[in-house]
Amino acid sequence: MALFFLNMKHSSSYLTLIQFLLIILTISSCGKFAEGVVHEIPFPEHTPRLAATLIVNDEDQELVAMVTSSASVLDAEGPQFVQDAIVTLTEDNGQALYSLTQEDFSGEAYKLMLEDVFGYQEGELTVTIDAPGFEQITATNTMPPKPQFEFVFESNGDTINSPWGIYVQDAFTLNIENNGGTANHYLIHVDALFTDELGDTLDWTPDYLEARPDPRITNHRMTGGLIVSDESLASNENSLSEINFSAKSWGENTENPPVSRRLRVVSLSPELANFYLTADAHLSGGPDFFAEPTLIYSNFSSGFGCFGLSSQTVLEID
């Protein structure tokens, strides 16, 4: 007991002494910490390479290719647009389909208007990009089959609860034909067509889509649509059945309702699907600042960018 009270009596002195020793140790170790723990790690030298993005749909009437140079993280100017490149798209037999040159560069991309839609292309396509001062880069891709599907539409068929109240949406149930044995990737859009004050039609505008939890569905913010994939269920012939989602309801009392609506299902090549998903994950970021960043998929030989092909089927919504 005496020892107990003796410790209690001098406890404040002990705490003060411990705090003092900690301060001394901290001060005396600062020099060692700076000299022995903190090291400057030089960044490796970076040789600029071409980076490109060319995404083509069978219904496109314009080819748009973006070509830039890669840059080191220490480069204050960052990637630069390359305006003197030659972009060549060829068939699997080596026959050139299209070529974009410096004359086609406008704004931030190479743009080439086509006489008709690009159309469905059989076989593997190759894009080759040459530019002075850079190593040539290439990428290949194959256009996936046009999607075959049917859907059920129910006006005001879905009710959503939110912190701002309850609101009603149109419900869709989509059944896509499975291509059998291979992974399928689709981008789903519901588009609305409006008119201006003079009655002239404007461009198609995608509606915002929502889906109940479903491992096959990813809400893709970069494109504003839903990406549907059966990668883990490709062998199941019903893997793409009963895909449920909802879109904004345009009731009779809606001011300036659309004059027409359509359901657009886009079949994505595996490479394009990977690019879309990883790019969206990278751009979305997250709350963990120390998490390893998501790497964006690339099928170009330089490791930067994507050459992707897609085909689409469009059905009107009654």
PDB file of C-alpha atoms in Angstrom:
ATOM      1  CA  MET A   1       0.000   0.000   0.000  1.00  0.00           C
ATOM      2  CA  ALA A   2       2.827   2.362   0.841  1.00  0.00           C
ATOM      3  CA  LEU A   3       4.370   1.737  -2.548  1.00  0.00           C
ATOM      4  CA  PHE A   4       1.027   2.404  -4.194  1.00  0.00           C
ATOM      5  CA  PHE A   5       0.613   5.776  -2.557  1.00  0.00           C
ATOM      6  CA  LEU A   6       4.251   6.599  -3.274  1.00  0.00           C
ATOM      7  CA  ASN A   7       3.668   6.031  -7.006  1.00  0.00           C
ATOM      8  CA  MET A   8       0.499   8.049  -6.971  1.00  0.00           C
ATOM      9  CA  LYS A   9       2.263  10.859  -5.192  1.00  0.00           C
ATOM     10  CA  HIS A  10       4.974  11.137  -7.789  1.00  0.00           C
ATOM     11  CA  SER A  11       2.915  10.196 -10.837  1.00  0.00           C
ATOM     12  CA  SER A  12       2.681  13.755 -12.127  1.00  0.00           C
ATOM     13  CA  SER A  13       6.450  14.105 -11.896  1.00  0.00           C
ATOM     14  CA  TYR A  14       6.940  10.863 -13.795  1.00  0.00           C
ATOM     15  CA  LEU A  15       4.582  11.997 -16.551  1.00  0.00           C
ATOM     16  CA  THR A  16       6.422  15.289 -16.837  1.00  0.00           C
ATOM     17  CA  LEU A  17       9.750  13.472 -17.036  1.00  0.00           C
ATOM     18  CA  ILE A  18       8.468  11.073 -19.702  1.00  0.00           C
ATOM     19  CA  GLN A  19       7.102  13.960 -21.765  1.00  0.00           C
ATOM     20  CA  PHE A  20      10.446  15.768 -21.471  1.00  0.00           C
ATOM     21  CA  LEU A  21      12.366  12.678 -22.595  1.00  0.00           C
ATOM     22  CA  LEU A  22      10.048  12.223 -25.562  1.00  0.00           C
ATOM     23  CA  ILE A  23      10.644  15.816 -26.625  1.00  0.00           C
ATOM     24  CA  ILE A  24      14.420  15.399 -26.329  1.00  0.00           C
ATOM     25  CA  LEU A  25      14.331  12.178 -28.318  1.00  0.00           C
ATOM     26  CA  THR A  26      12.186  13.773 -30.991  1.00  0.00           C
ATOM     27  CA  ILE A  27      14.455  16.801 -31.357  1.00  0.00           C
ATOM     28  CA  SER A  28      17.618  14.752 -31.403  1.00  0.00           C
ATOM     29  CA  SER A  29      16.243  12.360 -33.995  1.00  0.00           C
ATOM     30  CA  CYS A  30      15.036  15.032 -36.427  1.00  0.00           C
ATOM     31  CA  GLY A  31      18.417  15.241 -38.083  1.00  0.00           C
ATOM     32  CA  LYS A  32      18.664  11.486 -38.416  1.00  0.00           C
ATOM     33  CA  PHE A  33      15.116  11.338 -39.760  1.00  0.00           C
ATOM     34  CA  ALA A  34      15.905  13.873 -42.451  1.00  0.00           C
ATOM     35  CA  GLU A  35      19.193  12.241 -43.346  1.00  0.00           C
ATOM     36  CA  GLY A  36      18.282   8.569 -43.080  1.00  0.00           C
ATOM     37  CA  VAL A  37      14.579   8.228 -43.934  1.00  0.00           C
ATOM     38  CA  VAL A  38      13.638  10.901 -46.444  1.00  0.00           C
ATOM     39  CA  HIS A  39      15.166  10.234 -49.846  1.00  0.00           C
ATOM     40  CA  GLU A  40      14.650  11.973 -53.146  1.00  0.00           C
ATOM     41  CA  ILE A  41      13.705   9.435 -55.809  1.00  0.00           C
ATOM     42  CA  PRO A  42      14.405  10.677 -59.331  1.00  0.00           C
ATOM     43  CA  PHE A  43      11.694  10.040 -61.917  1.00  0.00           C
ATOM     44  CA  PRO A  44      12.798   7.906 -64.846  1.00  0.00           C
ATOM     45  CA  GLU A  45      13.317   9.610 -68.175  1.00  0.00           C
ATOM     46  CA  HIS A  46      10.177   9.647 -70.308  1.00  0.00           C
ATOM     47  CA  THR A  47      10.244   9.326 -74.068  1.00  0.00           C
ATOM     48  CA  PRO A  48       7.034  10.805 -75.555  1.00  0.00           C
ATOM     49  CA  ARG A  49       4.885   8.272 -77.405  1.00  0.00           C
ATOM     50  CA  LEU A  50       1.758   8.601 -79.484  1.00  0.00           C
ATOM     51  CA  ALA A  51      -1.574   8.132 -77.754  1.00  0.00           C
ATOM     52  CA  ALA A  52      -4.748   7.804 -79.801  1.00  0.00           C
ATOM     53  CA  THR A  53      -8.462   7.180 -79.536  1.00  0.00           C
ATOM     54  CA  LEU A  54     -10.620   6.075 -82.445  1.00  0.00           C
ATOM     55  CA  ILE A  55     -14.066   4.677 -81.651  1.00  0.00           C
ATOM     56  CA  VAL A  56     -16.292   3.766 -84.597  1.00  0.00           C
ATOM     57  CA  ASN A  57     -19.923   2.625 -84.730  1.00  0.00           C
ATOM     58  CA  ASP A  58     -21.463   1.055 -87.829  1.00  0.00           C
ATOM     59  CA  GLU A  59     -24.013   3.906 -88.002  1.00  0.00           C
ATOM     60  CA  ASP A  60     -21.446   6.710 -87.746  1.00  0.00           C
ATOM     61  CA  GLN A  61     -21.351   9.245 -90.542  1.00  0.00           C
ATOM     62  CA  GLU A  62     -18.113  10.840 -89.372  1.00  0.00           C
ATOM     63  CA  LEU A  63     -14.763   9.435 -88.278  1.00  0.00           C
ATOM     64  CA  VAL A  64     -13.198  11.239 -85.312  1.00  0.00           C
ATOM     65  CA  ALA A  65      -9.670  10.373 -84.190  1.00  0.00           C
ATOM     66  CA  MET A  66      -7.767  12.062 -81.371  1.00  0.00           C
ATOM     67  CA  VAL A  67      -3.955  11.853 -81.385  1.00  0.00           C
ATOM     68  CA  THR A  68      -1.746  13.251 -78.623  1.00  0.00           C
ATOM     69  CA  SER A  69       1.761  12.769 -77.271  1.00  0.00           C
ATOM     70  CA  SER A  70       2.316  11.209 -73.875  1.00  0.00           C
ATOM     71  CA  ALA A  71       4.050  13.310 -71.221  1.00  0.00           C
ATOM     72  CA  SER A  72       5.925  12.857 -67.962  1.00  0.00           C
ATOM     73  CA  VAL A  73       4.207  13.779 -64.698  1.00  0.00           C
ATOM     74  CA  LEU A  74       6.931  16.424 -64.327  1.00  0.00           C
ATOM     75  CA  ASP A  75       5.971  18.048 -67.628  1.00  0.00           C
ATOM     76  CA  ALA A  76       4.022  21.182 -66.742  1.00  0.00           C
ATOM     77  CA  GLU A  77       2.469  21.394 -70.216  1.00  0.00           C
ATOM     78  CA  GLY A  78       1.217  17.808 -70.166  1.00  0.00           C
ATOM     79  CA  PRO A  79       0.135  15.854 -73.289  1.00  0.00           C
ATOM     80  CA  GLN A  80       0.031  17.841 -76.520  1.00  0.00           C
ATOM     81  CA  PHE A  81      -2.196  17.391 -79.564  1.00  0.00           C
ATOM     82  CA  VAL A  82      -0.348  16.020 -82.595  1.00  0.00           C
ATOM     83  CA  GLN A  83      -1.604  17.828 -85.694  1.00  0.00           C
ATOM     84  CA  ASP A  84       0.628  16.343 -88.387  1.00  0.00           C
ATOM     85  CA  ALA A  85      -0.210  12.647 -88.005  1.00  0.00           C
ATOM     86  CA  ILE A  86      -1.524  10.262 -90.670  1.00  0.00           C
ATOM     87  CA  VAL A  87      -4.293   7.943 -89.446  1.00  0.00           C
ATOM     88  CA  THR A  88      -4.925   4.980 -91.745  1.00  0.00           C
ATOM     89  CA  LEU A  89      -7.717   2.440 -91.316  1.00  0.00           C
ATOM     90  CA  THR A  90      -7.276  -0.809 -93.258  1.00  0.00           C
ATOM     91  CA  GLU A  91      -9.147  -4.067 -93.771  1.00  0.00           C
ATOM     92  CA  ASP A  92      -7.702  -7.468 -92.900  1.00  0.00           C
ATOM     93  CA  ASN A  93      -6.567  -7.892 -96.533  1.00  0.00           C
ATOM     94  CA  GLY A  94      -4.464  -4.725 -96.302  1.00  0.00           C
ATOM     95  CA  GLN A  95      -6.846  -2.599 -98.366  1.00  0.00           C
ATOM     96  CA  ALA A  96      -7.075   0.957 -97.027  1.00  0.00           C
ATOM     97  CA  LEU A  97     -10.576   2.041 -96.051  1.00  0.00           C
ATOM     98  CA  TYR A  98      -9.956   5.617 -94.916  1.00  0.00           C
ATOM     99  CA  SER A  99      -7.053   7.943 -94.272  1.00  0.00           C
ATOM    100  CA  LEU A 100      -7.019  11.109 -92.178  1.00  0.00           C
ATOM    101  CA  THR A 101      -4.247  13.669 -92.557  1.00  0.00           C
ATOM    102  CA  GLN A 102      -3.295  17.112 -91.300  1.00  0.00           C
ATOM    103  CA  GLU A 103      -5.921  18.610 -93.609  1.00  0.00           C
ATOM    104  CA  ASP A 104      -8.604  16.816 -91.590  1.00  0.00           C
ATOM    105  CA  PHE A 105      -7.424  18.188 -88.241  1.00  0.00           C
ATOM    106  CA  SER A 106      -9.995  20.517 -86.668  1.00  0.00           C
ATOM    107  CA  GLY A 107     -10.021  21.798 -83.121  1.00  0.00           C
ATOM    108  CA  GLU A 108      -8.620  18.907 -81.102  1.00  0.00           C
ATOM    109  CA  ALA A 109      -9.212  15.936 -83.428  1.00  0.00           C
ATOM    110  CA  TYR A 110      -9.038  14.577 -86.950  1.00  0.00           C
ATOM    111  CA  LYS A 111     -12.528  14.574 -88.496  1.00  0.00           C
ATOM    112  CA  LEU A 112     -13.638  13.014 -91.768  1.00  0.00           C
ATOM    113  CA  MET A 113     -17.235  13.191 -93.014  1.00  0.00           C
ATOM    114  CA  LEU A 114     -18.333  10.019 -94.826  1.00  0.00           C
ATOM    115  CA  GLU A 115     -20.516   9.845 -97.908  1.00  0.00           C
ATOM    116  CA  ASP A 116     -22.712   7.318 -96.114  1.00  0.00           C
ATOM    117  CA  VAL A 117     -22.733   5.533 -92.755  1.00  0.00           C
ATOM    118  CA  PHE A 118     -19.595   3.561 -91.900  1.00  0.00           C
ATOM    119  CA  GLY A 119     -21.549   0.307 -92.188  1.00  0.00           C
ATOM    120  CA  TYR A 120     -21.015  -3.118 -90.716  1.00  0.00           C
ATOM    121  CA  GLN A 121     -17.501  -4.391 -91.416  1.00  0.00           C
ATOM    122  CA  GLU A 122     -16.585  -8.074 -91.517  1.00  0.00           C
ATOM    123  CA  GLY A 123     -13.163  -9.220 -90.378  1.00  0.00           C
ATOM    124  CA  GLU A 124     -10.405  -7.521 -88.436  1.00  0.00           C
ATOM    125  CA  LEU A 125      -9.653  -3.831 -88.964  1.00  0.00           C
ATOM    126  CA  THR A 126      -6.309  -2.194 -88.262  1.00  0.00           C
ATOM    127  CA  VAL A 127      -5.541   1.435 -87.521  1.00  0.00           C
ATOM    128  CA  THR A 128      -2.007   2.705 -88.098  1.00  0.00           C
ATOM    129  CA  ILE A 129      -0.807   6.118 -86.946  1.00  0.00           C
ATOM    130  CA  ASP A 130       2.388   7.793 -88.152  1.00  0.00           C
ATOM    131  CA  ALA A 131       3.725  11.181 -87.067  1.00  0.00           C
ATOM    132  CA  PRO A 132       7.129  12.878 -87.494  1.00  0.00           C
ATOM    133  CA  GLY A 133       9.364  12.312 -84.490  1.00  0.00           C
ATOM    134  CA  PHE A 134       7.317   9.423 -83.083  1.00  0.00           C
ATOM    135  CA  GLU A 135       7.380   5.660 -83.373  1.00  0.00           C
ATOM    136  CA  GLN A 136       4.503   4.257 -85.432  1.00  0.00           C
ATOM    137  CA  ILE A 137       1.636   2.780 -83.414  1.00  0.00           C
ATOM    138  CA  THR A 138      -1.039   0.260 -84.405  1.00  0.00           C
ATOM    139  CA  ALA A 139      -4.138  -1.401 -83.002  1.00  0.00           C
ATOM    140  CA  THR A 140      -6.597  -4.003 -84.280  1.00  0.00           C
ATOM    141  CA  ASN A 141     -10.254  -4.617 -83.563  1.00  0.00           C
ATOM    142  CA  THR A 142     -13.223  -6.593 -84.862  1.00  0.00           C
ATOM    143  CA  MET A 143     -16.760  -5.219 -85.083  1.00  0.00           C
ATOM    144  CA  PRO A 144     -19.178  -7.276 -82.969  1.00  0.00           C
ATOM    145  CA  PRO A 145     -22.451  -8.640 -84.445  1.00  0.00           C
ATOM    146  CA  LYS A 146     -25.414  -6.284 -84.474  1.00  0.00           C
ATOM    147  CA  PRO A 147     -27.521  -6.848 -81.356  1.00  0.00           C
ATOM    148  CA  GLN A 148     -30.817  -8.733 -81.571  1.00  0.00           C
ATOM    149  CA  PHE A 149     -33.282  -7.979 -78.794  1.00  0.00           C
ATOM    150  CA  GLU A 150     -36.856  -7.421 -77.726  1.00  0.00           C
ATOM    151  CA  PHE A 151     -38.200  -5.309 -74.893  1.00  0.00           C
ATOM    152  CA  VAL A 152     -41.292  -4.586 -72.834  1.00  0.00           C
ATOM    153  CA  PHE A 153     -42.115  -0.966 -72.059  1.00  0.00           C
ATOM    154  CA  GLU A 154     -44.437   0.123 -69.251  1.00  0.00           C
ATOM    155  CA  SER A 155     -45.230   3.813 -68.960  1.00  0.00           C
ATOM    156  CA  ASN A 156     -45.045   4.987 -65.325  1.00  0.00           C
ATOM    157  CA  GLY A 157     -44.255   1.399 -64.391  1.00  0.00           C
ATOM    158  CA  ASP A 158     -41.592   2.024 -61.748  1.00  0.00           C
ATOM    159  CA  THR A 159     -41.616   3.983 -58.501  1.00  0.00           C
ATOM    160  CA  ILE A 160     -38.381   5.301 -57.027  1.00  0.00           C
ATOM    161  CA  ASN A 161     -37.965   6.375 -53.404  1.00  0.00           C
ATOM    162  CA  SER A 162     -35.417   9.122 -52.832  1.00  0.00           C
ATOM    163  CA  PRO A 163     -34.520  11.612 -50.073  1.00  0.00           C
ATOM    164  CA  TRP A 164     -36.496  14.200 -52.070  1.00  0.00           C
ATOM    165  CA  GLY A 165     -39.657  12.119 -52.255  1.00  0.00           C
ATOM    166  CA  ILE A 166     -41.263   9.502 -54.449  1.00  0.00           C
ATOM    167  CA  TYR A 167     -41.208   9.843 -58.200  1.00  0.00           C
ATOM    168  CA  VAL A 168     -42.468   7.697 -61.040  1.00  0.00           C
ATOM    169  CA  GLN A 169     -40.428   6.451 -64.005  1.00  0.00           C
ATOM    170  CA  ASP A 170     -40.983   4.393 -67.136  1.00  0.00           C
ATOM    171  CA  ALA A 171     -39.991   0.750 -66.761  1.00  0.00           C
ATOM    172  CA  PHE A 172     -38.142  -1.377 -69.320  1.00  0.00           C
ATOM    173  CA  THR A 173     -37.479  -5.111 -69.448  1.00  0.00           C
ATOM    174  CA  LEU A 174     -34.877  -6.011 -72.043  1.00  0.00           C
ATOM    175  CA  ASN A 175     -34.091  -9.457 -73.464  1.00  0.00           C
ATOM    176  CA  ILE A 176     -30.973  -9.660 -75.641  1.00  0.00           C
ATOM    177  CA  GLU A 177     -30.170 -12.670 -77.776  1.00  0.00           C
ATOM    178  CA  ASN A 178     -27.023 -14.422 -76.554  1.00  0.00           C
ATOM    179  CA  ASN A 179     -24.320 -14.872 -79.197  1.00  0.00           C
ATOM    180  CA  GLY A 180     -23.419 -18.171 -77.540  1.00  0.00           C
ATOM    181  CA  GLY A 181     -20.244 -19.147 -75.709  1.00  0.00           C
ATOM    182  CA  THR A 182     -18.561 -15.738 -75.875  1.00  0.00           C
ATOM    183  CA  ALA A 183     -18.781 -12.795 -73.513  1.00  0.00           C
ATOM    184  CA  ASN A 184     -21.153 -10.079 -74.694  1.00  0.00           C
ATOM    185  CA  HIS A 185     -21.031  -6.402 -73.799  1.00  0.00           C
ATOM    186  CA  TYR A 186     -23.781  -3.895 -74.587  1.00  0.00           C
ATOM    187  CA  LEU A 187     -24.305  -0.190 -74.009  1.00  0.00           C
ATOM    188  CA  ILE A 188     -27.954   0.720 -73.410  1.00  0.00           C
ATOM    189  CA  HIS A 189     -29.462   4.133 -74.160  1.00  0.00           C
ATOM    190  CA  VAL A 190     -32.970   5.584 -74.170  1.00  0.00           C
ATOM    191  CA  ASP A 191     -33.001   8.688 -76.376  1.00  0.00           C
ATOM    192  CA  ALA A 192     -35.577  11.461 -76.621  1.00  0.00           C
ATOM    193  CA  LEU A 193     -36.172  13.768 -79.600  1.00  0.00           C
ATOM    194  CA  PHE A 194     -37.378  17.324 -78.975  1.00  0.00           C
ATOM    195  CA  THR A 195     -38.401  20.292 -81.087  1.00  0.00           C
ATOM    196  CA  ASP A 196     -37.489  23.940 -80.679  1.00  0.00           C
ATOM    197  CA  GLU A 197     -39.879  26.905 -80.514  1.00  0.00           C
ATOM    198  CA  LEU A 198     -40.185  26.918 -84.316  1.00  0.00           C
ATOM    199  CA  GLY A 199     -41.083  23.235 -84.444  1.00  0.00           C
ATOM    200  CA  ASP A 200     -37.755  22.105 -85.877  1.00  0.00           C
ATOM    201  CA  THR A 201     -36.370  18.881 -84.457  1.00  0.00           C
ATOM    202  CA  LEU A 202     -33.206  18.966 -82.381  1.00  0.00           C
ATOM    203  CA  ASP A 203     -30.614  16.256 -81.826  1.00  0.00           C
ATOM    204  CA  TRP A 204     -31.465  13.058 -79.958  1.00  0.00           C
ATOM    205  CA  THR A 205     -30.817  13.466 -76.223  1.00  0.00           C
ATOM    206  CA  PRO A 206     -30.057  10.462 -73.978  1.00  0.00           C
ATOM    207  CA  ASP A 207     -32.280  10.041 -70.915  1.00  0.00           C
ATOM    208  CA  TYR A 208     -30.747   9.265 -67.541  1.00  0.00           C
ATOM    209  CA  LEU A 209     -31.190   5.557 -66.760  1.00  0.00           C
ATOM    210  CA  GLU A 210     -31.405   3.765 -63.422  1.00  0.00           C
ATOM    211  CA  ALA A 211     -31.190   0.056 -62.675  1.00  0.00           C
ATOM    212  CA  ARG A 212     -31.872  -2.124 -59.677  1.00  0.00           C
ATOM    213  CA  PRO A 213     -28.832  -3.977 -58.271  1.00  0.00           C
ATOM    214  CA  ASP A 214     -27.780  -6.521 -60.905  1.00  0.00           C
ATOM    215  CA  PRO A 215     -24.228  -7.910 -61.317  1.00  0.00           C
ATOM    216  CA  ARG A 216     -24.644  -7.741 -65.100  1.00  0.00           C
ATOM    217  CA  ILE A 217     -25.347  -3.987 -65.139  1.00  0.00           C
ATOM    218  CA  THR A 218     -22.917  -1.095 -64.650  1.00  0.00           C
ATOM    219  CA  ASN A 219     -24.138   2.489 -64.534  1.00  0.00           C
ATOM    220  CA  HIS A 220     -21.676   4.172 -66.885  1.00  0.00           C
ATOM    221  CA  ARG A 221     -21.375   7.864 -66.118  1.00  0.00           C
ATOM    222  CA  MET A 222     -18.944   8.654 -68.947  1.00  0.00           C
ATOM    223  CA  THR A 223     -21.459   7.707 -71.671  1.00  0.00           C
ATOM    224  CA  GLY A 224     -24.634   8.283 -69.652  1.00  0.00           C
ATOM    225  CA  GLY A 225     -25.892   4.770 -70.354  1.00  0.00           C
ATOM    226  CA  LEU A 226     -25.867   1.294 -68.846  1.00  0.00           C
ATOM    227  CA  ILE A 227     -23.248  -1.295 -69.753  1.00  0.00           C
ATOM    228  CA  VAL A 228     -24.630  -4.832 -69.678  1.00  0.00           C
ATOM    229  CA  SER A 229     -22.196  -7.753 -69.626  1.00  0.00           C
ATOM    230  CA  ASP A 230     -22.625 -11.521 -69.303  1.00  0.00           C
ATOM    231  CA  GLU A 231     -18.906 -12.235 -69.025  1.00  0.00           C
ATOM    232  CA  SER A 232     -19.343 -14.630 -66.096  1.00  0.00           C
ATOM    233  CA  LEU A 233     -22.500 -16.203 -67.556  1.00  0.00           C
ATOM    234  CA  ALA A 234     -21.628 -16.411 -71.258  1.00  0.00           C
ATOM    235  CA  SER A 235     -22.439 -20.136 -71.505  1.00  0.00           C
ATOM    236  CA  ASN A 236     -25.973 -19.576 -70.210  1.00  0.00           C
ATOM    237  CA  GLU A 237     -28.366 -18.957 -73.095  1.00  0.00           C
ATOM    238  CA  ASN A 238     -30.576 -16.842 -70.806  1.00  0.00           C
ATOM    239  CA  SER A 239     -27.705 -14.771 -69.442  1.00  0.00           C
ATOM    240  CA  LEU A 240     -29.028 -11.603 -71.100  1.00  0.00           C
ATOM    241  CA  SER A 241     -32.710 -12.028 -70.251  1.00  0.00           C
ATOM    242  CA  GLU A 242     -34.801  -9.971 -67.837  1.00  0.00           C
ATOM    243  CA  ILE A 243     -32.597  -6.888 -67.802  1.00  0.00           C
ATOM    244  CA  ASN A 244     -34.656  -4.336 -65.887  1.00  0.00           C
ATOM    245  CA  PHE A 245     -34.079  -0.593 -65.798  1.00  0.00           C
ATOM    246  CA  SER A 246     -36.037   2.657 -65.752  1.00  0.00           C
ATOM    247  CA  ALA A 247     -35.963   6.047 -67.465  1.00  0.00           C
ATOM    248  CA  LYS A 248     -37.608   9.406 -66.962  1.00  0.00           C
ATOM    249  CA  SER A 249     -41.365   9.380 -67.453  1.00  0.00           C
ATOM    250  CA  TRP A 250     -42.628  11.973 -69.927  1.00  0.00           C
ATOM    251  CA  GLY A 251     -46.298  12.205 -68.923  1.00  0.00           C
ATOM    252  CA  GLU A 252     -49.054  14.112 -70.689  1.00  0.00           C
ATOM    253  CA  ASN A 253     -48.688  17.008 -68.262  1.00  0.00           C
ATOM    254  CA  THR A 254     -44.958  17.399 -68.970  1.00  0.00           C
ATOM    255  CA  GLU A 255     -44.021  20.753 -70.453  1.00  0.00           C
ATOM    256  CA  ASN A 256     -42.385  20.363 -73.881  1.00  0.00           C
ATOM    257  CA  PRO A 257     -42.418  16.531 -73.993  1.00  0.00           C
ATOM    258  CA  PRO A 258     -40.342  14.705 -76.626  1.00  0.00           C
ATOM    259  CA  VAL A 259     -41.945  14.041 -80.002  1.00  0.00           C
ATOM    260  CA  SER A 260     -40.289  10.627 -80.207  1.00  0.00           C
ATOM    261  CA  ARG A 261     -38.300   8.178 -78.094  1.00  0.00           C
ATOM    262  CA  ARG A 262     -36.113   5.224 -78.966  1.00  0.00           C
ATOM    263  CA  LEU A 263     -34.245   2.363 -77.312  1.00  0.00           C
ATOM    264  CA  ARG A 264     -30.688   2.059 -78.607  1.00  0.00           C
ATOM    265  CA  VAL A 265     -28.655  -1.079 -77.873  1.00  0.00           C
ATOM    266  CA  VAL A 266     -24.981  -0.893 -78.856  1.00  0.00           C
ATOM    267  CA  SER A 267     -22.864  -4.044 -79.090  1.00  0.00           C
ATOM    268  CA  LEU A 268     -19.311  -3.324 -77.902  1.00  0.00           C
ATOM    269  CA  SER A 269     -16.146  -5.156 -78.832  1.00  0.00           C
ATOM    270  CA  PRO A 270     -14.419  -6.600 -75.711  1.00  0.00           C
ATOM    271  CA  GLU A 271     -11.615  -4.061 -76.099  1.00  0.00           C
ATOM    272  CA  LEU A 272     -14.027  -1.130 -76.251  1.00  0.00           C
ATOM    273  CA  ALA A 273     -15.981  -2.434 -73.246  1.00  0.00           C
ATOM    274  CA  ASN A 274     -12.762  -2.722 -71.210  1.00  0.00           C
ATOM    275  CA  PHE A 275     -11.743   0.795 -72.219  1.00  0.00           C
ATOM    276  CA  TYR A 276     -15.131   2.265 -71.260  1.00  0.00           C
ATOM    277  CA  LEU A 277     -15.255   0.495 -67.893  1.00  0.00           C
ATOM    278  CA  THR A 278     -11.680   1.245 -66.816  1.00  0.00           C
ATOM    279  CA  ALA A 279     -11.814   4.859 -68.050  1.00  0.00           C
ATOM    280  CA  ASP A 280     -15.026   5.457 -66.116  1.00  0.00           C
ATOM    281  CA  ALA A 281     -13.529   3.895 -62.971  1.00  0.00           C
ATOM    282  CA  HIS A 282     -10.391   6.023 -63.343  1.00  0.00           C
ATOM    283  CA  LEU A 283     -12.312   9.262 -63.872  1.00  0.00           C
ATOM    284  CA  SER A 284     -14.733   8.517 -61.034  1.00  0.00           C
ATOM    285  CA  GLY A 285     -11.900   8.200 -58.525  1.00  0.00           C
ATOM    286  CA  GLY A 286     -12.891   7.472 -54.947  1.00  0.00           C
ATOM    287  CA  PRO A 287     -12.614   8.637 -51.327  1.00  0.00           C
ATOM    288  CA  ASP A 288      -9.375   6.725 -50.681  1.00  0.00           C
ATOM    289  CA  PHE A 289      -6.534   9.016 -51.747  1.00  0.00           C
ATOM    290  CA  PHE A 290      -3.982   6.278 -51.015  1.00  0.00           C
ATOM    291  CA  ALA A 291      -5.662   3.632 -53.177  1.00  0.00           C
ATOM    292  CA  GLU A 292      -3.806   2.450 -56.243  1.00  0.00           C
ATOM    293  CA  PRO A 293      -5.236   4.258 -59.307  1.00  0.00           C
ATOM    294  CA  THR A 294      -7.196   2.282 -61.873  1.00  0.00           C
ATOM    295  CA  LEU A 295      -5.234   1.682 -65.053  1.00  0.00           C
ATOM    296  CA  ILE A 296      -7.082   2.570 -68.261  1.00  0.00           C
ATOM    297  CA  TYR A 297      -7.163  -0.287 -70.760  1.00  0.00           C
ATOM    298  CA  SER A 298      -5.396   0.244 -74.078  1.00  0.00           C
ATOM    299  CA  ASN A 299      -5.025  -1.923 -77.179  1.00  0.00           C
ATOM    300  CA  PHE A 300      -2.605   0.413 -78.970  1.00  0.00           C
ATOM    301  CA  SER A 301       0.995  -0.747 -79.310  1.00  0.00           C
ATOM    302  CA  SER A 302       2.163   2.350 -77.400  1.00  0.00           C
ATOM    303  CA  GLY A 303       0.007   1.441 -74.399  1.00  0.00           C
ATOM    304  CA  PHE A 304      -2.047   4.645 -74.614  1.00  0.00           C
ATOM    305  CA  GLY A 305      -5.539   4.976 -76.069  1.00  0.00           C
ATOM    306  CA  CYS A 306      -8.127   2.718 -77.657  1.00  0.00           C
ATOM    307  CA  PHE A 307      -9.299   1.598 -81.066  1.00  0.00           C
ATOM    308  CA  GLY A 308     -12.817   0.305 -80.511  1.00  0.00           C
ATOM    309  CA  LEU A 309     -15.644  -0.875 -82.762  1.00  0.00           C
ATOM    310  CA  SER A 310     -19.352  -1.221 -82.107  1.00  0.00           C
ATOM    311  CA  SER A 311     -22.635  -1.895 -83.896  1.00  0.00           C
ATOM    312  CA  GLN A 312     -26.109  -0.875 -82.869  1.00  0.00           C
ATOM    313  CA  THR A 313     -29.786  -1.656 -83.271  1.00  0.00           C
ATOM    314  CA  VAL A 314     -32.460   0.975 -82.642  1.00  0.00           C
ATOM    315  CA  LEU A 315     -36.158   0.401 -81.942  1.00  0.00           C
ATOM    316  CA  GLU A 316     -38.792   3.084 -81.436  1.00  0.00           C
ATOM    317  CA  ILE A 317     -40.686   3.270 -78.146  1.00  0.00           C
ATOM    318  CA  ASP A 318     -44.448   3.425 -78.621  1.00  0.00           C
TER     319      ASP A 318
END
